[in-house]
GROMACS .gro file of C-alpha atoms in nm:
model
  267
    1UNK     CA    1  -2.409  -1.477   1.080
    2UNK     CA    2  -2.207  -1.382   0.821
    3UNK     CA    3  -1.878  -1.551   0.720
    4UNK     CA    4  -1.603  -1.507   0.507
    5UNK     CA    5  -1.278  -1.704   0.361
    6UNK     CA    6  -0.973  -1.493   0.436
    7UNK     CA    7  -0.592  -1.561   0.398
    8UNK     CA    8  -0.384  -1.568   0.704
    9UNK     CA    9  -0.145  -1.246   0.705
   10UNK     CA   10   0.194  -1.266   0.785
   11UNK     CA   11   0.531  -1.077   0.767
   12UNK     CA   12   0.661  -1.217   0.447
   13UNK     CA   13   0.342  -1.214   0.295
   14UNK     CA   14   0.322  -0.853   0.344
   15UNK     CA   15   0.671  -0.778   0.213
   16UNK     CA   16   0.610  -0.979  -0.143
   17UNK     CA   17   0.309  -0.771  -0.162
   18UNK     CA   18   0.333  -0.511  -0.441
   19UNK     CA   19   0.319  -0.162  -0.291
   20UNK     CA   20   0.021  -0.113  -0.462
   21UNK     CA   21  -0.148  -0.423  -0.236
   22UNK     CA   22   0.064  -0.302   0.069
   23UNK     CA   23  -0.145   0.061   0.035
   24UNK     CA   24  -0.465  -0.141   0.009
   25UNK     CA   25  -0.375  -0.341   0.337
   26UNK     CA   26  -0.293   0.030   0.526
   27UNK     CA   27  -0.624   0.178   0.401
   28UNK     CA   28  -0.782  -0.145   0.533
   29UNK     CA   29  -0.600  -0.084   0.893
   30UNK     CA   30  -0.706   0.282   0.895
   31UNK     CA   31  -1.070   0.193   0.860
   32UNK     CA   32  -1.061  -0.052   1.131
   33UNK     CA   33  -0.884   0.169   1.338
   34UNK     CA   34  -1.166   0.452   1.295
   35UNK     CA   35  -1.434   0.195   1.368
   36UNK     CA   36  -1.280   0.045   1.666
   37UNK     CA   37  -1.229   0.425   1.792
   38UNK     CA   38  -1.584   0.509   1.721
   39UNK     CA   39  -1.813   0.233   1.772
   40UNK     CA   40  -2.189   0.226   1.892
   41UNK     CA   41  -2.016   0.086   2.194
   42UNK     CA   42  -1.769   0.317   2.269
   43UNK     CA   43  -1.404   0.336   2.231
   44UNK     CA   44  -1.293   0.003   2.187
   45UNK     CA   45  -0.921  -0.161   2.284
   46UNK     CA   46  -0.772  -0.459   2.125
   47UNK     CA   47  -0.568  -0.619   2.420
   48UNK     CA   48  -0.394  -0.859   2.188
   49UNK     CA   49  -0.333  -0.634   1.873
   50UNK     CA   50  -0.140  -0.925   1.631
   51UNK     CA   51  -0.122  -1.001   1.292
   52UNK     CA   52  -0.281  -1.338   1.353
   53UNK     CA   53  -0.632  -1.146   1.449
   54UNK     CA   54  -0.648  -1.036   1.080
   55UNK     CA   55  -0.721  -1.198   0.737
   56UNK     CA   56  -0.713  -1.067   0.383
   57UNK     CA   57  -1.000  -1.097   0.192
   58UNK     CA   58  -0.964  -1.055  -0.167
   59UNK     CA   59  -0.665  -0.839  -0.090
   60UNK     CA   60  -0.868  -0.627   0.207
   61UNK     CA   61  -0.745  -0.644   0.553
   62UNK     CA   62  -1.019  -0.753   0.802
   63UNK     CA   63  -1.044  -0.809   1.161
   64UNK     CA   64  -1.137  -1.186   1.232
   65UNK     CA   65  -1.049  -1.256   1.601
   66UNK     CA   66  -1.276  -1.021   1.819
   67UNK     CA   67  -1.182  -1.255   2.177
   68UNK     CA   68  -0.985  -0.992   2.350
   69UNK     CA   69  -1.167  -0.663   2.231
   70UNK     CA   70  -1.265  -0.475   2.474
   71UNK     CA   71  -1.508  -0.158   2.551
   72UNK     CA   72  -1.406   0.148   2.760
   73UNK     CA   73  -1.140   0.345   2.846
   74UNK     CA   74  -0.897   0.274   3.155
   75UNK     CA   75  -1.053   0.459   3.467
   76UNK     CA   76  -0.840   0.700   3.662
   77UNK     CA   77  -0.773   0.962   3.935
   78UNK     CA   78  -0.547   1.147   3.781
   79UNK     CA   79  -0.366   1.174   3.452
   80UNK     CA   80  -0.067   0.976   3.619
   81UNK     CA   81  -0.264   0.700   3.602
   82UNK     CA   82  -0.308   0.713   3.189
   83UNK     CA   83   0.052   0.699   3.152
   84UNK     CA   84   0.184   0.368   3.018
   85UNK     CA   85   0.534   0.322   2.893
   86UNK     CA   86   0.582   0.050   2.610
   87UNK     CA   87   0.962  -0.068   2.631
   88UNK     CA   88   0.955  -0.224   2.277
   89UNK     CA   89   0.885   0.130   2.111
   90UNK     CA   90   1.038   0.354   2.370
   91UNK     CA   91   0.711   0.541   2.344
   92UNK     CA   92   0.507   0.652   2.670
   93UNK     CA   93   0.122   0.666   2.607
   94UNK     CA   94  -0.114   0.898   2.796
   95UNK     CA   95  -0.407   1.064   2.800
   96UNK     CA   96  -0.627   1.359   3.001
   97UNK     CA   97  -0.808   1.205   3.252
   98UNK     CA   98  -1.163   1.302   3.221
   99UNK     CA   99  -1.448   1.180   3.432
  100UNK     CA  100  -1.233   0.906   3.593
  101UNK     CA  101  -1.148   0.796   3.244
  102UNK     CA  102  -0.840   0.833   3.047
  103UNK     CA  103  -0.952   1.020   2.743
  104UNK     CA  104  -0.859   0.844   2.385
  105UNK     CA  105  -0.620   0.594   2.552
  106UNK     CA  106  -0.755   0.289   2.348
  107UNK     CA  107  -0.746   0.511   2.046
  108UNK     CA  108  -0.349   0.585   2.048
  109UNK     CA  109  -0.308   0.213   2.158
  110UNK     CA  110  -0.492   0.078   1.893
  111UNK     CA  111  -0.283   0.323   1.667
  112UNK     CA  112   0.073   0.221   1.803
  113UNK     CA  113  -0.008  -0.133   1.772
  114UNK     CA  114  -0.133  -0.103   1.427
  115UNK     CA  115   0.188   0.087   1.352
  116UNK     CA  116   0.413  -0.196   1.497
  117UNK     CA  117   0.223  -0.520   1.336
  118UNK     CA  118   0.169  -0.349   0.952
  119UNK     CA  119   0.222   0.014   0.827
  120UNK     CA  120   0.559   0.145   1.002
  121UNK     CA  121   0.782  -0.109   0.825
  122UNK     CA  122   0.592  -0.220   0.529
  123UNK     CA  123   0.497   0.143   0.317
  124UNK     CA  124   0.842   0.305   0.220
  125UNK     CA  125   0.971   0.012   0.020
  126UNK     CA  126   0.859   0.078  -0.326
  127UNK     CA  127   0.695   0.394  -0.287
  128UNK     CA  128   0.683   0.628  -0.592
  129UNK     CA  129   0.956   0.915  -0.486
  130UNK     CA  130   0.659   1.152  -0.464
  131UNK     CA  131   0.445   1.002  -0.244
  132UNK     CA  132   0.735   0.948   0.035
  133UNK     CA  133   0.700   1.285   0.232
  134UNK     CA  134   0.324   1.159   0.268
  135UNK     CA  135   0.419   0.794   0.365
  136UNK     CA  136   0.705   0.936   0.616
  137UNK     CA  137   0.426   1.156   0.777
  138UNK     CA  138   0.175   0.830   0.805
  139UNK     CA  139   0.464   0.655   0.949
  140UNK     CA  140   0.504   0.926   1.211
  141UNK     CA  141   0.153   0.888   1.307
  142UNK     CA  142   0.143   0.498   1.387
  143UNK     CA  143   0.509   0.539   1.531
  144UNK     CA  144   0.508   0.838   1.728
  145UNK     CA  145   0.105   0.852   1.765
  146UNK     CA  146   0.100   1.218   1.673
  147UNK     CA  147  -0.209   1.211   1.551
  148UNK     CA  148  -0.590   1.051   1.601
  149UNK     CA  149  -0.764   0.778   1.380
  150UNK     CA  150  -0.946   1.044   1.184
  151UNK     CA  151  -0.606   1.202   1.103
  152UNK     CA  152  -0.445   0.886   1.022
  153UNK     CA  153  -0.740   0.786   0.788
  154UNK     CA  154  -0.747   1.141   0.608
  155UNK     CA  155  -0.353   1.115   0.549
  156UNK     CA  156  -0.372   0.734   0.419
  157UNK     CA  157  -0.711   0.841   0.192
  158UNK     CA  158  -0.533   1.126   0.060
  159UNK     CA  159  -0.229   0.906  -0.042
  160UNK     CA  160  -0.448   0.638  -0.201
  161UNK     CA  161  -0.643   0.900  -0.378
  162UNK     CA  162  -0.281   1.094  -0.512
  163UNK     CA  163  -0.187   0.710  -0.641
  164UNK     CA  164  -0.532   0.659  -0.809
  165UNK     CA  165  -0.551   0.975  -1.003
  166UNK     CA  166  -0.215   1.021  -1.109
  167UNK     CA  167  -0.141   1.339  -0.935
  168UNK     CA  168   0.157   1.211  -0.783
  169UNK     CA  169   0.306   1.171  -1.140
  170UNK     CA  170   0.600   1.422  -1.247
  171UNK     CA  171   0.515   1.475  -1.632
  172UNK     CA  172   0.798   1.752  -1.659
  173UNK     CA  173   1.029   1.467  -1.603
  174UNK     CA  174   0.773   1.195  -1.812
  175UNK     CA  175   0.743   1.424  -2.120
  176UNK     CA  176   1.067   1.377  -2.281
  177UNK     CA  177   0.969   0.990  -2.328
  178UNK     CA  178   0.642   1.040  -2.452
  179UNK     CA  179   0.698   1.030  -2.843
  180UNK     CA  180   1.015   0.834  -2.883
  181UNK     CA  181   0.843   0.484  -2.822
  182UNK     CA  182   0.786   0.294  -3.154
  183UNK     CA  183   0.434   0.145  -3.133
  184UNK     CA  184   0.396  -0.203  -3.306
  185UNK     CA  185  -0.007  -0.261  -3.384
  186UNK     CA  186  -0.193  -0.583  -3.328
  187UNK     CA  187   0.109  -0.756  -3.213
  188UNK     CA  188   0.194  -0.950  -2.873
  189UNK     CA  189   0.486  -1.139  -2.726
  190UNK     CA  190   0.285  -1.385  -2.532
  191UNK     CA  191   0.512  -1.597  -2.268
  192UNK     CA  192   0.821  -1.440  -2.446
  193UNK     CA  193   1.115  -1.215  -2.307
  194UNK     CA  194   0.987  -1.216  -1.941
  195UNK     CA  195   1.227  -1.161  -1.701
  196UNK     CA  196   1.229  -1.132  -1.312
  197UNK     CA  197   1.273  -0.769  -1.164
  198UNK     CA  198   1.191  -0.633  -0.786
  199UNK     CA  199   0.853  -0.575  -0.685
  200UNK     CA  200   0.665  -0.753  -0.975
  201UNK     CA  201   0.316  -0.875  -0.985
  202UNK     CA  202   0.411  -1.168  -1.197
  203UNK     CA  203   0.539  -1.517  -1.084
  204UNK     CA  204   0.723  -1.543  -1.406
  205UNK     CA  205   0.781  -1.195  -1.529
  206UNK     CA  206   0.830  -0.803  -1.493
  207UNK     CA  207   0.489  -0.665  -1.440
  208UNK     CA  208   0.378  -0.324  -1.268
  209UNK     CA  209   0.074  -0.156  -1.275
  210UNK     CA  210   0.088   0.224  -1.407
  211UNK     CA  211  -0.167   0.521  -1.436
  212UNK     CA  212  -0.091   0.547  -1.807
  213UNK     CA  213   0.145   0.486  -2.121
  214UNK     CA  214   0.334   0.789  -2.006
  215UNK     CA  215   0.439   0.621  -1.646
  216UNK     CA  216   0.477   0.277  -1.849
  217UNK     CA  217   0.759   0.462  -2.068
  218UNK     CA  218   0.904   0.582  -1.752
  219UNK     CA  219   0.918   0.241  -1.585
  220UNK     CA  220   1.112   0.082  -1.900
  221UNK     CA  221   1.305   0.389  -1.965
  222UNK     CA  222   1.486   0.341  -1.611
  223UNK     CA  223   1.512  -0.060  -1.630
  224UNK     CA  224   1.842  -0.169  -1.812
  225UNK     CA  225   1.670  -0.526  -1.873
  226UNK     CA  226   1.378  -0.361  -2.055
  227UNK     CA  227   1.399  -0.350  -2.443
  228UNK     CA  228   0.981  -0.317  -2.473
  229UNK     CA  229   0.664  -0.347  -2.320
  230UNK     CA  230   0.318  -0.462  -2.343
  231UNK     CA  231  -0.024  -0.299  -2.164
  232UNK     CA  232  -0.235  -0.584  -2.057
  233UNK     CA  233  -0.616  -0.562  -2.029
  234UNK     CA  234  -0.607  -0.670  -1.697
  235UNK     CA  235  -0.702  -0.399  -1.413
  236UNK     CA  236  -0.576  -0.367  -1.049
  237UNK     CA  237  -0.814  -0.271  -0.743
  238UNK     CA  238  -0.720   0.079  -0.807
  239UNK     CA  239  -0.813   0.087  -1.163
  240UNK     CA  240  -0.469   0.096  -1.325
  241UNK     CA  241  -0.340  -0.096  -1.619
  242UNK     CA  242  -0.074  -0.384  -1.569
  243UNK     CA  243   0.206  -0.352  -1.807
  244UNK     CA  244   0.461  -0.637  -1.870
  245UNK     CA  245   0.808  -0.519  -1.931
  246UNK     CA  246   0.980  -0.777  -2.213
  247UNK     CA  247   1.366  -0.794  -2.243
  248UNK     CA  248   1.343  -0.838  -2.653
  249UNK     CA  249   1.067  -0.752  -2.890
  250UNK     CA  250   1.149  -0.958  -3.198
  251UNK     CA  251   0.904  -1.222  -3.361
  252UNK     CA  252   0.589  -1.052  -3.238
  253UNK     CA  253   0.258  -1.261  -3.264
  254UNK     CA  254   0.003  -1.121  -3.442
  255UNK     CA  255  -0.326  -1.028  -3.155
  256UNK     CA  256  -0.557  -0.816  -3.301
  257UNK     CA  257  -0.610  -0.489  -3.032
  258UNK     CA  258  -0.284  -0.538  -2.865
  259UNK     CA  259   0.039  -0.287  -2.911
  260UNK     CA  260   0.406  -0.357  -2.826
  261UNK     CA  261   0.576  -0.027  -2.724
  262UNK     CA  262   0.965  -0.058  -2.810
  263UNK     CA  263   1.198   0.163  -2.644
  264UNK     CA  264   1.421   0.339  -2.834
  265UNK     CA  265   1.778   0.229  -2.889
  266UNK     CA  266   2.072   0.460  -2.813
  267UNK     CA  267   2.260   0.572  -3.089
   0.00000   0.00000   0.00000
């Protein structure tokens, strides 16, 4: 038996995560749902599908409690036997009655519950604007069960791929910021001029992950408090660079290899 130490999952923890970390949770959920639908034991149903059944291991969502997982679809004599209404969601699940089994019923119920407990409520907040249509499509699959787990997984993987490779960025908009920032070489602002902002990665400052310097410039330009930013050496799970926004840039500390990008001042 192999064991892993994980953190409990609750709604507050999920909502306090950066959008990038919530995307990783959504990826984990999609992959778990595919495994449940296409296991070596056939289609599996999670009869007690709650956040408490899962843990986060280094930010990756994993199923920890399988006591209420059962194999096999519900039995039926006709398609009406496969209909199940869920008053909390105003959704009626159904499926074709094939060989006295409700085909794809477990898969559809797991998708619905995965949305209720996780993905449907947390991906829209903080999503990059150009990725919103894809997030809405994913939310519809979870909320209305408009696809199967392979389709759900495909949309989720596409969403992650676009975010990781930067293809969601509109460089026609970002281009005007590219050459306007002044660069101070071999300088840093450690522990200075930090401020709090929404969806920050840092507990003490305003930090985001960016695809490149051009995206960092756009983030800083859109924030009235930001006067400069520093690209950190740390990377996130997607390989993106962490940027620290600063509300001033005076008295920098000499640090070999570090760069301060100063926002152009109006006038």
